[in-house]
Amino acid sequence: MAPILLPMPGAEALAAAIAAALPGATLAELALRRFPDGEHHLRVGGEVAGADVRVVARLDHPDATILPLLFAADVLRDLGVRRVGLVAPYLPYMRQDRRFAPGEAVTSASFARLISRAFDSLVTVDPHLHRRRSLDEIFFIPTAIAHAAAPIGAWIAANIERPLVVGPDEEAGQWAREAARQAGAPCVILSKTRSGDRQVALTAPDLAAHAGRTPVIVDDIVSSGGTVGEAAGLLAAAGLGKPVVLAVHALIGEADMARLAPRIARLVSTDSVTHPSNAIPVAGLLAEALAASAI
Ligand code: R5P
């Protein structure tokens, strides 16, 4: 059954682009407003009873979005929707994937339980899977993942001469190695130790063989910019130029970006998170993942 895509506020253009790339898909509307006291009012426009509805939601800055998202899933069930799926190009809370100190919440698992109770399926772009190998370890609904490494590699091939792809840590290796393969470029992976939200220490292998190449850092997430900033410092110390940075999910805010900007040549990202650095669209990837998975 071709799905109806229902965008949450801020995801209208993304939902329309996915619908345009997904044969038979149509769009529905969710009107969301707040009462004077701040509580949400929701109204689904159009006929949805018996349909397969995919709620399309941007979940960066998730805390303000989650409650209306759960209300949306609930009202859809109440209106007789057959299956309620979630399409979220960025999946938040995935980095807290272990109890690092006694008593800490493992919010990736808590978040996964919350979403699994409300939705029948999840489609996302490159979730942060580090200590977990698969979303199935924490979600108990079917999931499908769209991968951005190939279009990132294609962007590098089209825009950078003699690139050296750099993964700033072993977690980023999965994206860096694949993007480098796509771009036909060499790849090096740095080692990272994190000591705080913004404090990381990196080490690099010998980079002498790559003199004259343009360094291109590929990472899944740029958040505080600490990792990329440190990597840029190491590359400069090795005699390489300022790096171009390719991120799947650009979460970095204005103040941190202002601190990072002098250290890099440019930040380029997919539009999984709306950001001034967006250059690589994910709608086609999400449409392919929706079409290819029978979830
Ligand atoms: C690490 O686990 C991720 O792959 C990114 O390297 C990390 O999230 C980047 O965070 P920040 O920009 O705050 O260093």
GROMACS .gro file of C-alpha atoms in nm, residues 87-223:
model
  137
   87VAL     CA    1   1.057   0.869   0.912
   88ALA     CA    2   1.321   1.065   1.104
   89PRO     CA    3   1.629   1.169   0.904
   90TYR     CA    4   1.822   1.228   1.228
   91LEU     CA    5   1.778   0.990   1.520
   92PRO     CA    6   1.858   1.168   1.847
   93TYR     CA    7   1.992   1.037   2.178
   94MET     CA    8   2.189   0.754   2.014
   95ARG     CA    9   2.525   0.858   2.160
   96GLN     CA   10   2.435   0.782   2.524
   97ASP     CA   11   2.461   0.410   2.454
   98ARG     CA   12   2.619   0.294   2.778
   99ARG     CA   13   2.601   0.362   3.150
  100PHE     CA   14   2.936   0.541   3.173
  101ALA     CA   15   2.886   0.619   3.544
  102PRO     CA   16   2.664   0.451   3.806
  103GLY     CA   17   2.303   0.570   3.792
  104GLU     CA   18   2.327   0.727   3.446
  105ALA     CA   19   2.030   0.693   3.211
  106VAL     CA   20   2.105   0.501   2.892
  107THR     CA   21   1.886   0.742   2.696
  108SER     CA   22   1.938   0.568   2.360
  109ALA     CA   23   1.751   0.265   2.498
  110SER     CA   24   1.488   0.480   2.675
  111PHE     CA   25   1.428   0.678   2.356
  112ALA     CA   26   1.407   0.358   2.149
  113ARG     CA   27   1.147   0.212   2.386
  114LEU     CA   28   0.940   0.532   2.367
  115ILE     CA   29   0.942   0.534   1.986
  116SER     CA   30   0.883   0.157   1.960
  117ARG     CA   31   0.570   0.184   2.174
  118ALA     CA   32   0.425   0.465   1.961
  119PHE     CA   33   0.520   0.362   1.606
  120ASP     CA   34   0.507   0.045   1.393
  121SER     CA   35   0.831   0.111   1.202
  122LEU     CA   36   1.123   0.352   1.177
  123VAL     CA   37   1.324   0.473   0.878
  124THR     CA   38   1.624   0.696   0.944
  125VAL     CA   39   1.958   0.812   0.800
  126ASP     CA   40   2.286   0.675   0.943
  127PRO     CA   41   2.205   0.652   1.314
  128HIS     CA   42   2.501   0.673   1.551
  129LEU     CA   43   2.578   0.305   1.607
  130HIS     CA   44   2.900   0.270   1.798
  131ARG     CA   45   2.885   0.026   2.084
  132ARG     CA   46   2.569  -0.120   1.931
  133ARG     CA   47   2.583  -0.302   1.599
  134SER     CA   48   2.218  -0.264   1.506
  135LEU     CA   49   1.908  -0.063   1.593
  136ASP     CA   50   1.741  -0.399   1.662
  137GLU     CA   51   1.934  -0.413   1.991
  138ILE     CA   52   1.718  -0.131   2.131
  139PHE     CA   53   1.414  -0.086   1.901
  140PHE     CA   54   1.147  -0.356   1.903
  141ILE     CA   55   0.985  -0.240   1.576
  142PRO     CA   56   1.119  -0.300   1.223
  143THR     CA   57   1.377  -0.039   1.121
  144ALA     CA   58   1.546   0.058   0.795
  145ILE     CA   59   1.855   0.274   0.749
  146ALA     CA   60   1.936   0.502   0.455
  147HIS     CA   61   2.311   0.546   0.407
  148ALA     CA   62   2.473   0.878   0.316
  149ALA     CA   63   2.835   0.764   0.264
  150ALA     CA   64   2.790   0.711  -0.112
  151PRO     CA   65   2.651   1.060  -0.187
  152ILE     CA   66   2.915   1.207   0.046
  153GLY     CA   67   3.183   1.021  -0.154
  154ALA     CA   68   3.027   1.145  -0.479
  155TRP     CA   69   3.034   1.503  -0.346
  156ILE     CA   70   3.403   1.467  -0.261
  157ALA     CA   71   3.482   1.321  -0.605
  158ALA     CA   72   3.300   1.608  -0.778
  159ASN     CA   73   3.436   1.893  -0.566
  160ILE     CA   74   3.781   1.814  -0.422
  161GLU     CA   75   4.104   1.760  -0.612
  162ARG     CA   76   4.344   1.501  -0.468
  163PRO     CA   77   4.145   1.442  -0.147
  164LEU     CA   78   4.271   1.259   0.159
  165VAL     CA   79   3.967   1.132   0.351
  166VAL     CA   80   4.012   1.148   0.728
  167GLY     CA   81   3.792   0.969   0.981
  168PRO     CA   82   3.846   1.155   1.311
  169ASP     CA   83   3.780   0.843   1.519
  170GLU     CA   84   3.714   0.473   1.477
  171GLU     CA   85   3.334   0.528   1.493
  172ALA     CA   86   3.358   0.761   1.192
  173GLY     CA   87   3.560   0.496   1.008
  174GLN     CA   88   3.248   0.333   0.860
  175TRP     CA   89   3.151   0.657   0.679
  176ALA     CA   90   3.507   0.769   0.600
  177ARG     CA   91   3.616   0.438   0.446
  178GLU     CA   92   3.306   0.410   0.227
  179ALA     CA   93   3.316   0.775   0.118
  180ALA     CA   94   3.688   0.735   0.033
  181ARG     CA   95   3.612   0.422  -0.168
  182GLN     CA   96   3.342   0.607  -0.361
  183ALA     CA   97   3.576   0.902  -0.422
  184GLY     CA   98   3.873   0.680  -0.512
  185ALA     CA   99   4.076   0.854  -0.240
  186PRO     CA  100   4.311   0.731   0.032
  187CYS     CA  101   4.172   0.721   0.385
  188VAL     CA  102   4.327   0.754   0.731
  189ILE     CA  103   4.151   0.700   1.062
  190LEU     CA  104   4.255   0.895   1.374
  191SER     CA  105   4.222   0.773   1.733
  192LYS     CA  106   4.009   0.967   1.981
  193THR     CA  107   3.976   0.973   2.356
  194ARG     CA  108   3.689   1.181   2.495
  195SER     CA  109   3.724   1.333   2.841
  196GLY     CA  110   3.424   1.569   2.840
  197ASP     CA  111   3.134   1.702   2.632
  198ARG     CA  112   3.374   1.931   2.446
  199GLN     CA  113   3.712   1.780   2.533
  200VAL     CA  114   3.871   1.522   2.306
  201ALA     CA  115   4.231   1.418   2.243
  202LEU     CA  116   4.325   1.279   1.902
  203THR     CA  117   4.629   1.103   1.763
  204ALA     CA  118   4.712   1.049   1.395
  205PRO     CA  119   4.923   0.797   1.206
  206ASP     CA  120   5.218   0.930   1.001
  207LEU     CA  121   5.063   1.153   0.731
  208ALA     CA  122   5.387   1.230   0.539
  209ALA     CA  123   5.285   1.013   0.242
  210HIS     CA  124   4.980   1.236   0.189
  211ALA     CA  125   5.160   1.573   0.155
  212GLY     CA  126   4.993   1.794  -0.104
  213ARG     CA  127   4.650   1.634  -0.071
  214THR     CA  128   4.341   1.821   0.048
  215PRO     CA  129   4.225   1.676   0.381
  216VAL     CA  130   3.854   1.598   0.395
  217ILE     CA  131   3.721   1.501   0.737
  218VAL     CA  132   3.417   1.272   0.720
  219ASP     CA  133   3.212   1.220   1.039
  220ASP     CA  134   2.856   1.119   1.116
  221ILE     CA  135   2.788   1.405   1.359
  222VAL     CA  136   2.940   1.748   1.415
  223SER     CA  137   2.796   1.872   1.743
   0.00000   0.00000   0.00000
